[in-house]
Coordinates of C-alpha atoms in Angstrom, one line a residue:
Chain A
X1 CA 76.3 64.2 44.8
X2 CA 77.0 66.3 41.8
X3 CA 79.1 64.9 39.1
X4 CA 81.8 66.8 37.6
X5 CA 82.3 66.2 33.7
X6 CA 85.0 67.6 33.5
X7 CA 86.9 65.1 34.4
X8 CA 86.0 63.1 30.9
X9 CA 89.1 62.1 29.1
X10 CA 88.0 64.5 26.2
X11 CA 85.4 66.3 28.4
X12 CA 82.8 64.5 27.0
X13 CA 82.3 66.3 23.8
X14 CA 85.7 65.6 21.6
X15 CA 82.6 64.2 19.1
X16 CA 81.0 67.3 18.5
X17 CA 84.1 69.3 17.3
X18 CA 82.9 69.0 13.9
X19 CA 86.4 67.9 12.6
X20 CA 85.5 64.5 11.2
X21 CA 84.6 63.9 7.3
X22 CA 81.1 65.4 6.3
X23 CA 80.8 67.4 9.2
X24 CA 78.3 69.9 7.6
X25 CA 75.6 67.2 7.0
X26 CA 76.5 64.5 9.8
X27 CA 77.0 65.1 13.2
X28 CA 78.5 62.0 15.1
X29 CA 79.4 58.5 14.7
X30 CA 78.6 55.9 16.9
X31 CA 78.8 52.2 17.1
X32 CA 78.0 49.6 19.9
X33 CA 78.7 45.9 20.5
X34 CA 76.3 43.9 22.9
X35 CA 78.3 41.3 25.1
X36 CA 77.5 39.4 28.1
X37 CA 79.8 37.6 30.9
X38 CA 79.7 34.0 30.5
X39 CA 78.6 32.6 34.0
X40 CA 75.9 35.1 34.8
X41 CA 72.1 35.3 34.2
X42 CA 71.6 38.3 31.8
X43 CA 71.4 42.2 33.7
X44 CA 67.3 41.5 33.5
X45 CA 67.2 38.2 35.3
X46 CA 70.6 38.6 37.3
X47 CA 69.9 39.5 41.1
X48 CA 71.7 42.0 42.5
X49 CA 74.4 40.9 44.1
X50 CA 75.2 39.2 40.5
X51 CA 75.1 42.4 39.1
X52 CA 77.7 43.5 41.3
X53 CA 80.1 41.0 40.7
X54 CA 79.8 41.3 37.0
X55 CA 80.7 45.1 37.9
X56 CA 83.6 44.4 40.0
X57 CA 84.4 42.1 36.9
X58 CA 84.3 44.3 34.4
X59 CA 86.3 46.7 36.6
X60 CA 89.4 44.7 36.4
X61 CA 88.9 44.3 32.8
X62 CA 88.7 47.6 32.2
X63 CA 91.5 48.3 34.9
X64 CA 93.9 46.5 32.4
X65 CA 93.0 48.1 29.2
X66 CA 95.7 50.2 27.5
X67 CA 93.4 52.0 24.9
X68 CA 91.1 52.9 28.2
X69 CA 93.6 55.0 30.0
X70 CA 92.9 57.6 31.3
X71 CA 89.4 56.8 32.1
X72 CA 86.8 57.7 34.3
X73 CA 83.8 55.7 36.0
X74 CA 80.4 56.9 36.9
X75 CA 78.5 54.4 39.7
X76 CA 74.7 55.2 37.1
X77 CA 73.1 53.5 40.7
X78 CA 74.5 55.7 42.8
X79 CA 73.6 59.1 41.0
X80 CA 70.4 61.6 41.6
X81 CA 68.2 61.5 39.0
X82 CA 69.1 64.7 37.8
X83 CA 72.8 63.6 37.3
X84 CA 71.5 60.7 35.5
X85 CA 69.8 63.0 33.0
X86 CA 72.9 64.7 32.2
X87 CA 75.0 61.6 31.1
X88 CA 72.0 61.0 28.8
X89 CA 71.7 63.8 27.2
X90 CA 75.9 63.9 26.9
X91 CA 74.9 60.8 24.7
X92 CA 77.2 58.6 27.0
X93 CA 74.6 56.5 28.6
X94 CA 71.1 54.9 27.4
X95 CA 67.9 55.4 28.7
X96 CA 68.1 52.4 30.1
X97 CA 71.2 52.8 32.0
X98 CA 69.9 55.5 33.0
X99 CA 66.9 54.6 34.6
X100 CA 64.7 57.0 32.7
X101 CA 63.2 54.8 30.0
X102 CA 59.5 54.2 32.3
X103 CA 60.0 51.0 32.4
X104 CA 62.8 50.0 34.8
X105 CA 64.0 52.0 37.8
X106 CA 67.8 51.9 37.7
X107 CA 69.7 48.9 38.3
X108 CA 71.8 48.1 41.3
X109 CA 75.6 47.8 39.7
X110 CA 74.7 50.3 36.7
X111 CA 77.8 51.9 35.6
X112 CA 79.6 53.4 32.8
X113 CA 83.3 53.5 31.7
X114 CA 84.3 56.5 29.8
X115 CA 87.6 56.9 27.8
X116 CA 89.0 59.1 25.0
X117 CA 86.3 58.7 22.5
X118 CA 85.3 55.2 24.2
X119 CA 82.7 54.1 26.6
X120 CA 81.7 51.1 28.3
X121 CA 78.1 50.8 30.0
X122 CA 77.7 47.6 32.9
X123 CA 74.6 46.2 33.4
X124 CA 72.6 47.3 30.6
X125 CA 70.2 45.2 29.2
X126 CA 73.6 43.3 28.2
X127 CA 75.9 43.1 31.3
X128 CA 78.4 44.9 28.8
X129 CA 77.5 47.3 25.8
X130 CA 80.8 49.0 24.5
X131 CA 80.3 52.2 22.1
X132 CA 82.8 54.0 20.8
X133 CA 81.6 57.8 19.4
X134 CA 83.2 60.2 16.6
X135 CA 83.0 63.4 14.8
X136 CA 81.5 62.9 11.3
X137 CA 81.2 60.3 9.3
X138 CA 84.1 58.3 10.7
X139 CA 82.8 54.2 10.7
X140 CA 86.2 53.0 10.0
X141 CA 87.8 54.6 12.8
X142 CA 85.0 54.1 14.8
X143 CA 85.2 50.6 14.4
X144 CA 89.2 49.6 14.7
X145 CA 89.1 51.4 18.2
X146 CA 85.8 49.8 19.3
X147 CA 87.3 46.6 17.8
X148 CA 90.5 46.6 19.8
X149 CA 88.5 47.4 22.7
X150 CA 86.3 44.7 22.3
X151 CA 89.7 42.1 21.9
X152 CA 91.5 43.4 25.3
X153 CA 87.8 43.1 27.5
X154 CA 87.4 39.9 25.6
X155 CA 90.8 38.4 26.4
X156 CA 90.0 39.1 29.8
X157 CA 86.5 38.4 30.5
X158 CA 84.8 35.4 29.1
X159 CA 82.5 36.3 26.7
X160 CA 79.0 34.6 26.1
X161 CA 79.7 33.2 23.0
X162 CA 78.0 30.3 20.5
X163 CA 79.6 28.9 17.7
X164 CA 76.8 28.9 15.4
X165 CA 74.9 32.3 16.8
X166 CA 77.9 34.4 18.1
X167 CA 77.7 36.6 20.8
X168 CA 75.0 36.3 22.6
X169 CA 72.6 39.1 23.6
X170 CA 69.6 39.5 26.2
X171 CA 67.5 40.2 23.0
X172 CA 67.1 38.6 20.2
X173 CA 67.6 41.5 17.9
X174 CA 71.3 41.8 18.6
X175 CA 72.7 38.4 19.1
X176 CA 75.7 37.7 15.9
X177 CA 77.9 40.3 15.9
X178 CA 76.3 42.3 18.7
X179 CA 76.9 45.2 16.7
X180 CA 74.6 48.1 16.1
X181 CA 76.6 51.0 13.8
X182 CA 74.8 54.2 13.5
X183 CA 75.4 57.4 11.7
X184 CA 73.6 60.8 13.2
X185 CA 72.8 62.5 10.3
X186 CA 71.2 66.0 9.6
X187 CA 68.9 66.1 6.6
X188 CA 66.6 69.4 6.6
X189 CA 67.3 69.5 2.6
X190 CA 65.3 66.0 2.0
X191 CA 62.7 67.2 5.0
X192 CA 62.5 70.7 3.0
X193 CA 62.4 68.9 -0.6
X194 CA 59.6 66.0 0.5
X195 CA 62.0 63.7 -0.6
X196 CA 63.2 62.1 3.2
X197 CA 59.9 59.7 2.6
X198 CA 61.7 57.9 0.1
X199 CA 65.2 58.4 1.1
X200 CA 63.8 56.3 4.9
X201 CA 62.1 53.8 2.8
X202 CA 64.3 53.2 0.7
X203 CA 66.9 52.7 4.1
X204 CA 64.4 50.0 5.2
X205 CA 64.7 48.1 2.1
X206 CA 68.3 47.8 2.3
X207 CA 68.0 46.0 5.9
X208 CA 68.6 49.5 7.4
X209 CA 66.7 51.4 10.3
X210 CA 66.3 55.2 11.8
X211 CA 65.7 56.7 14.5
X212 CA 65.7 60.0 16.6
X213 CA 68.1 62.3 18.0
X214 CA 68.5 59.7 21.2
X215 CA 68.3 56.1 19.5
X216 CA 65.9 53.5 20.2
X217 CA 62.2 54.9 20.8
X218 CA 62.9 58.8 20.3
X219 CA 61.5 61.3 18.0
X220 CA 63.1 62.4 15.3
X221 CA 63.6 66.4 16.1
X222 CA 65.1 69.1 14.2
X223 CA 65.6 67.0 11.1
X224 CA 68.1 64.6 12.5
X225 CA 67.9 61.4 11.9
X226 CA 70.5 58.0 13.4
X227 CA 70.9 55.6 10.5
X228 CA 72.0 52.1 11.8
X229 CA 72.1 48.4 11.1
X230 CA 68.7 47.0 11.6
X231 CA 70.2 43.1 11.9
X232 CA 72.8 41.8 13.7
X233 CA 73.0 37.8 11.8
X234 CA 74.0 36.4 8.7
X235 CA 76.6 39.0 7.8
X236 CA 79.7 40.3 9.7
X237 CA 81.1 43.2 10.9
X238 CA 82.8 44.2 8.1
X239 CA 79.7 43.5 5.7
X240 CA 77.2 45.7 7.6
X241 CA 79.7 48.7 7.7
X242 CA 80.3 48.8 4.1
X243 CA 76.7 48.6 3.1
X244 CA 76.0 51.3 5.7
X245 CA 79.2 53.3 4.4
X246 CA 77.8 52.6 1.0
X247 CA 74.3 54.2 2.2
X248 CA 74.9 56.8 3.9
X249 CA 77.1 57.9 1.3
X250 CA 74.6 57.9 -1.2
X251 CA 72.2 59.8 1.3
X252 CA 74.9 62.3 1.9
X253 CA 75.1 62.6 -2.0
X254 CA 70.7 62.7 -1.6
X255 CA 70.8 65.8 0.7
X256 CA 73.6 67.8 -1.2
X257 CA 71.7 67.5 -4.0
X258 CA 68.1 68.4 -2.2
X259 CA 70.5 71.8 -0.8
X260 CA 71.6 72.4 -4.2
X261 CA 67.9 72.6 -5.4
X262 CA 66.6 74.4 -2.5
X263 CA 69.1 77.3 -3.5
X264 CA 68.5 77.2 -7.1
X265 CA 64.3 77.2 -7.3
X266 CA 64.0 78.9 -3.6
X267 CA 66.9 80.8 -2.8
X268 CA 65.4 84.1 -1.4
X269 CA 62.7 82.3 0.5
X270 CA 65.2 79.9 2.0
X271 CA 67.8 82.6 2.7
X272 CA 64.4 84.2 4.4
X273 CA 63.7 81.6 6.4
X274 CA 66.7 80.6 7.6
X275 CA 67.5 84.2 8.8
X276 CA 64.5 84.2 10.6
X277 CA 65.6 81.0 12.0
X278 CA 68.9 82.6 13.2
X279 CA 67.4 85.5 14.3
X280 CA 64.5 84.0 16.5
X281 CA 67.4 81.9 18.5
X282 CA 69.7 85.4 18.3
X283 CA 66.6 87.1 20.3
X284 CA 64.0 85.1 21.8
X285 CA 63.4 85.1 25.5
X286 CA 62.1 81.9 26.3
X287 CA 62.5 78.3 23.7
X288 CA 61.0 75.2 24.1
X289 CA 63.4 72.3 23.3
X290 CA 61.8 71.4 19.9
X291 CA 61.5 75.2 18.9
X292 CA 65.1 75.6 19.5
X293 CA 66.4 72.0 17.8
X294 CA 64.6 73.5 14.7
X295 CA 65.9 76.8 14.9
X296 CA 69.5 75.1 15.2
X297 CA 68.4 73.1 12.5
X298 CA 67.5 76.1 10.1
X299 CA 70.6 77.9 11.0
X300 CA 72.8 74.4 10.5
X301 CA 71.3 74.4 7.1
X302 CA 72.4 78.0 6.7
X303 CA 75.8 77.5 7.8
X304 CA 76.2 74.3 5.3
X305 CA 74.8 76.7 2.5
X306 CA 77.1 79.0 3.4
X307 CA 73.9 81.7 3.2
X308 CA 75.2 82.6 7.5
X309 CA 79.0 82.4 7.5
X310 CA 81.5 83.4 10.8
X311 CA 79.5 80.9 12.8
X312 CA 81.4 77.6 13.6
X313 CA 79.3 74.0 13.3
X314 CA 80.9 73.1 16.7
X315 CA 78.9 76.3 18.5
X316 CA 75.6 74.7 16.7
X317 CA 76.8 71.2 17.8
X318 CA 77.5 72.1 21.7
X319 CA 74.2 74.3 21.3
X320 CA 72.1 70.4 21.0
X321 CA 73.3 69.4 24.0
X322 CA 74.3 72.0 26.6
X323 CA 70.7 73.6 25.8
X324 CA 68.9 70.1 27.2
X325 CA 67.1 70.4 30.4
X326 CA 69.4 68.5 32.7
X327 CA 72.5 70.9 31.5
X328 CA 70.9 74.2 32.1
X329 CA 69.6 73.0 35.2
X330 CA 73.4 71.5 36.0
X331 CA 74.7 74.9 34.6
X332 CA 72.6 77.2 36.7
X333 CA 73.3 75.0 39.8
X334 CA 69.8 74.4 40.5
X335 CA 66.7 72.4 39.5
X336 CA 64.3 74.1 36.8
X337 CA 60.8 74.4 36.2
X338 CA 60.1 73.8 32.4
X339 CA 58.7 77.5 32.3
X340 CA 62.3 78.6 34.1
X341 CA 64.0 75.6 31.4
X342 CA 62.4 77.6 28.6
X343 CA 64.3 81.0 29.7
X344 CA 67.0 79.6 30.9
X345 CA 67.8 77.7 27.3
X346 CA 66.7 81.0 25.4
X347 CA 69.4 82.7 27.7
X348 CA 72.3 80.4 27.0
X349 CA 71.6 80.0 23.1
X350 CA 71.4 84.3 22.8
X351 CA 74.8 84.2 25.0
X352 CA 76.2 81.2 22.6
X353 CA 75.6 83.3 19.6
X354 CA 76.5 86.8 20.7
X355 CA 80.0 85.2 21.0
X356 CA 80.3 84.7 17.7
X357 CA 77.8 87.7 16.2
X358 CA 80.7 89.5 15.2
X359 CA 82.0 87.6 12.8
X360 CA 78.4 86.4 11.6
X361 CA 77.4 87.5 7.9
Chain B
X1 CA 24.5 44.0 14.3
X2 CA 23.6 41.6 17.5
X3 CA 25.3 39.0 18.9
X4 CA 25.1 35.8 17.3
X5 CA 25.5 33.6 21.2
X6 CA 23.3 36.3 23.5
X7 CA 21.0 38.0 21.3
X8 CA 21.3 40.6 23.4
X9 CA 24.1 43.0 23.4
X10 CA 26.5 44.7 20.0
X11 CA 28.5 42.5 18.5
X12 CA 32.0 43.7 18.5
X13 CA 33.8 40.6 17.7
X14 CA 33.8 38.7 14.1
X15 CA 35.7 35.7 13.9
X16 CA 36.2 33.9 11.0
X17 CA 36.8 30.0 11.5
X18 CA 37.6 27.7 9.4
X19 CA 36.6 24.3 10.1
X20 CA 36.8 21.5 7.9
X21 CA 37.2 23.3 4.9
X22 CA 33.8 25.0 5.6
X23 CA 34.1 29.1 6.9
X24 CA 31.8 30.0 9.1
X25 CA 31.5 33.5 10.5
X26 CA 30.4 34.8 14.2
X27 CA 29.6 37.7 14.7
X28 CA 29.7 38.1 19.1
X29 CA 29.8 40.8 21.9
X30 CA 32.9 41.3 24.0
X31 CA 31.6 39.4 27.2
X32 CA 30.8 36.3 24.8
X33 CA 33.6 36.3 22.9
X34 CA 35.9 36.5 26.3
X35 CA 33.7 33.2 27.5
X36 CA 34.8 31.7 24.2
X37 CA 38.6 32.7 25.1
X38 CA 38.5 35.0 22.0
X39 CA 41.1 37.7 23.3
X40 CA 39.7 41.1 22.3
X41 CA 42.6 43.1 23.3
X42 CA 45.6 42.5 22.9
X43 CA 48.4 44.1 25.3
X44 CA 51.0 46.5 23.8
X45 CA 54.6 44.8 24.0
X46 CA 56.1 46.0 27.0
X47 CA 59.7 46.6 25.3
X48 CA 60.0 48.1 21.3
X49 CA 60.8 45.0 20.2
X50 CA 57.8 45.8 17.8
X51 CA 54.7 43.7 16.9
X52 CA 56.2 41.8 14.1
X53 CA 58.6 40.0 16.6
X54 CA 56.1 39.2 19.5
X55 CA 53.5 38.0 16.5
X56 CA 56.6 35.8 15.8
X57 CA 57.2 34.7 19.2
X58 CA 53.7 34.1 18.9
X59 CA 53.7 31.4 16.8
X60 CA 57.2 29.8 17.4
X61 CA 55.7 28.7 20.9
X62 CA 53.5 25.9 20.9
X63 CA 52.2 25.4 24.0
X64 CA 54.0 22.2 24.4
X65 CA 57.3 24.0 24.8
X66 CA 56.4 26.7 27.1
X67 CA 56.9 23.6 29.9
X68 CA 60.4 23.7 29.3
X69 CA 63.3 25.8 31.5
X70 CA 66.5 26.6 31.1
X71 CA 68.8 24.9 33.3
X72 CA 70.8 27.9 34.5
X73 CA 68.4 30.6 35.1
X74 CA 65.0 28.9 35.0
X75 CA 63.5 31.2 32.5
X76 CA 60.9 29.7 30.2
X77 CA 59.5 30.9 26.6
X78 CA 56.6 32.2 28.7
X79 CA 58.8 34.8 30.5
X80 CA 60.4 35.3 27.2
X81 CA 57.0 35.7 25.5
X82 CA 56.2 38.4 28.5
X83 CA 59.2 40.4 28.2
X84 CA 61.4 39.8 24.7
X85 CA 64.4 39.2 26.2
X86 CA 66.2 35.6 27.2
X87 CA 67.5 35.1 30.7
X88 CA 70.9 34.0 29.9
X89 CA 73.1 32.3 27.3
X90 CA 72.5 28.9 27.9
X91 CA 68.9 29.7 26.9
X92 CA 70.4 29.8 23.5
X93 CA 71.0 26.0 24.1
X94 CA 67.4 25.4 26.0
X95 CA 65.5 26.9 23.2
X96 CA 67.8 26.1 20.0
X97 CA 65.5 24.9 18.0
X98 CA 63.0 27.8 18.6
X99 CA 66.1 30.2 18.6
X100 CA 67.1 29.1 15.0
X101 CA 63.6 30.2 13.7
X102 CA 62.7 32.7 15.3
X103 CA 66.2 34.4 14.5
X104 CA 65.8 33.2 10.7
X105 CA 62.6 35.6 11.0
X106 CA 64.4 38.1 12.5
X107 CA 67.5 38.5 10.8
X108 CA 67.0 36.4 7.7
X109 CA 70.0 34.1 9.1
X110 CA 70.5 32.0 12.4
X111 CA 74.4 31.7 11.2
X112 CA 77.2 34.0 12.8
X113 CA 79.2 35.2 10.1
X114 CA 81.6 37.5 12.2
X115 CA 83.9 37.3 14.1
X116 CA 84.9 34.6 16.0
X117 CA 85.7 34.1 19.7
X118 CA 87.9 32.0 22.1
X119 CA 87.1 32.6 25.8
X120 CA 90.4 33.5 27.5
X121 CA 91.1 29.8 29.0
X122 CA 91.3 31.0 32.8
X123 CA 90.2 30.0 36.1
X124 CA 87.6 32.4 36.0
X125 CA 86.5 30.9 33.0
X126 CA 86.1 27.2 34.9
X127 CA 84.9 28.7 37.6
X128 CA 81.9 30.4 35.9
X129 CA 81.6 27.0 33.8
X130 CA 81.4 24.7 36.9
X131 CA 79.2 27.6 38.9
X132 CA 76.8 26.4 36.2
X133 CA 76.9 22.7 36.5
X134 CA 76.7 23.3 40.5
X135 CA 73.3 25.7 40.4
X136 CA 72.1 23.1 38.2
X137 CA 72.7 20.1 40.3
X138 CA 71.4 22.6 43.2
X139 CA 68.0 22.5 41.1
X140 CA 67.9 18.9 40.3
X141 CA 68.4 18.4 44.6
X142 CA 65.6 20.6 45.1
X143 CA 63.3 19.3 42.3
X144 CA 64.0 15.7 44.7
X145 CA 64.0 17.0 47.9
X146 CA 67.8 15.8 48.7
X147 CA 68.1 18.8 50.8
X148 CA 71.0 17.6 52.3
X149 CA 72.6 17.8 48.8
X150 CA 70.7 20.9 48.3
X151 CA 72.8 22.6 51.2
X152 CA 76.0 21.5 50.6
X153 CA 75.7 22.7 46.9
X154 CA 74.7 26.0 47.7
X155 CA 77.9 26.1 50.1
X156 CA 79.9 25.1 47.3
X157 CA 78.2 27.9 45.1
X158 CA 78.7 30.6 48.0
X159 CA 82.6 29.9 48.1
X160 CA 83.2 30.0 44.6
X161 CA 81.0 33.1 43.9

């Protein structure tokens, strides 16, 4: 069975259309909640035919939700592997969900809900973890449609809920407000300028946590970095996003700066390099996915400089995911060696660009 | 440097112990310190919870606690030790006094400041609330051998699940 993502309410990638605030320096926006179904052992203890009824639950929920419609849903237990791949890498389910993290083969009753913007993954390591995803820096929006979400599931399923913890979560980490707000954010000025160490210390001192391109456990590649929430207690909703807004602002204001510096004390060598960078993805036969995230990354930077103009930021921001292993494998309608994956991502980024090289300067 | 206990092999091991206000130090070889029950590895958490919080779980569970189960899905703090996650939410009830420091630890607060909840009041919602009370009495009839109990219970569960 081969999925067909075009079917997605916004065809999966409204978020990368670069048209949300700060799109030059942050990608996406994304926020979760963490809830469980009252009545139920949690997804990890659950057997499977409890799993399935917290599916069929959810379902109905879901079913009945105005700010869902249109939606679509994806049976995760039901897919190949390889299908499974690509709904990670389109950054609509988790590792997890998906089966891939090495530590748990998929889940019977694994599913995901997607809407316009809106997703809603079943039997997670919570039975429900809802996540709504924007362009840009966009945690206010991101929140009031997650929020009104969470109130029409909530009004229909019974929440596990505790007076004096909240919501309550499989892990400890995310019990309270369940909520885990994260901002993917591009900073190859701080990286460039040795000034990120501080910048990511300085994060953890405010209660706040990165990551990599993919969350939880990944690498940070191609100078992205997710900026979230590191606790979930003591403080609500509203609290944690203004202290994140507050953040992420200032690191925003950080990698301007670090550009702005870059340019003045190194502005041929950048412009150099980041040509380069432009060029190698603009010629190369055959990119590994880490060469061609820092390639993007270079030519990003370029773009935000304004040293490359005539190329968009959404081309660079469909170029991180439709060059991922599972989409050129899905685009060339066969599986891939990684030697073939290599070629076949050098292929599609060269095409990607010559598309635009017209208007490049 | 040999081991203090054989005399024989590396020592590998140095404990420090405090006893009575007096420190003494041994210095012993892997074999001897594992027939001392010193553990001299120690296994990588199996989930990224991180080693800060399973050196917290660490010393929230006395040993006398880990006899204790939850009522609704039988987990214990040993299979939370094991994995990091709880089994369900009336573990939050099971283990509250554990809960409220270890999530003091964790998030510097046990206190919900957010946003509150009501439960839509539904039959669902009684249903999943007297689902529990049945799977426990279920438990209790097994724990006494009423299996006659123990069978019409688990009909009961059946028809409502």
């Amino acid at each position: 069975m081969t999925i067909d993502l075009s079917l997605l309410p916004d065809g999966g990638v409204g978020w990368l259309d670069a048209s949300g605030r700060h799109s030059n320096v942050v990608l996406s926006t994304r926020i979760r909640l963490a809830r469980n179904v009252e009545g139920y052992a949690f997804t990890g203890r659950a057997r499977d035919g409890e799993r399935l009824r917290v599916l069929a639950q959810v379902r109905d929920a879901v079913t009945d939700a105005a700010v869902l419609k249109p939606h679509v849903e994806f049976r995760v237990d039901e897919l190949a592997p390889t299908d499974r791949s690509l709904l990670h890498e389109r950054h609509v389910v988790s590792k997890e969900l998906a089966g891939l993290d090495g530590h748990h083969a998929v889940r019977a009753g694994a599913a995901v809900f997607l809407g316009d913007g809106l997703g809603v993954m079943v039997n997670e390591e919570d039975h429900l973890r809802l996540q709504a995803l924007h362009s840009g820096f966009a945690l206010p929006d991101a929140y009031a449609s997650l929020d009104r979400l969470d109130r029409e599931l909530g009004a229909r399923l019974p929440y596990a809920y505790h007076p004096e913890f909240g919501f309550l979560t499989a892990c400890p980490t995310n019990v309270g407000t369940g909520m885990r707000a994260s901002v993917l954010i591009h900073l190859p000025g701080l990286v460039l300028t040795k000034e990120i160490g501080k910048v990511l210390s300085g994060l953890q001192q405010m209660g706040l946590t990165y990551r990599g391109l993919y969350g939880e456990g990944s690498e940070v590649v191609g100078n992205f970095f997710q900026i979230s929430n590191q606790t979930t207690l003591g403080r609500s909703e509203e609290e944690l996003l203004d202290q994140l807004i507050r953040v992420v602002g200032k690191v925003i204001e950080s990698e301007e700066e670090a550009r702005r510096v870059l340019l003045r004390d190194a502005g041929y060598i950048i412009e150099d390099k980041l040509w380069r960078a432009y060029g190698t993805l603009r010629y190369a036969r055959s990119l590994t996915f880490d060469e061609a995230m820092n390639y993007l990354s270079g030519v990003r930077l370029a773009v935000g400089l304004k040293l490359i103009t005539g190329l968009s930021v959404y081309t660079l921001n469909k170029l991180l995911i439709f060059s991922q292993a599972a989409h050129l494998a899905y685009a060339e309608g066969r599986p891939l060696t990684e030697g073939e994956t290599n070629l076949a991502r050098a292929r599609y980024v060269r095409m990607a660009l010559e598309r635009e090289a017209g208007a490049v300067g | 440097m040999l081991c203090d206990s054989c005399r024989e092999r590396d020592a590998v091991v140095h404990l420090t112990q405090i006893v009575a206000n007096a420190v003494t130090q041994l210095h012993l070889c892997e074999r001897c310190a594992a027939e001392r029950g010193v553990e001299t590895t120690v296994a990588a958490p199996k989930h990224p919870l991180g080693d800060f919080l399973q050196a917290v779980q660490q010393q929230l569970v006395p040993p006398s606690v880990d006899a204790g189960r939850c009522t609704f899905c039988n987990a214990t703090m040993r299979d939370f030790k094991a994995t990091g996650r709880w089994g369900c939410a009336r573990c939050y009830s099971t283990f509250e006094a554990s809960m409220r420091e270890l999530l003091r630890r964790v998030h510097g607060s046990s206190r919900h400041v957010g946003r509150g909840y009501q439960p839509p009041r539904s039959e669902m919602m009684e249903r999943a609330g007297l689902l529990g009370d049945l799977r426990e009495q279920l438990r209790r009839a097994v724990e006494t051998e009423q299996f006659e109990l123990a069978a019409d219970l688990r009909d009961r569960i059946r028809v409502l699940e």
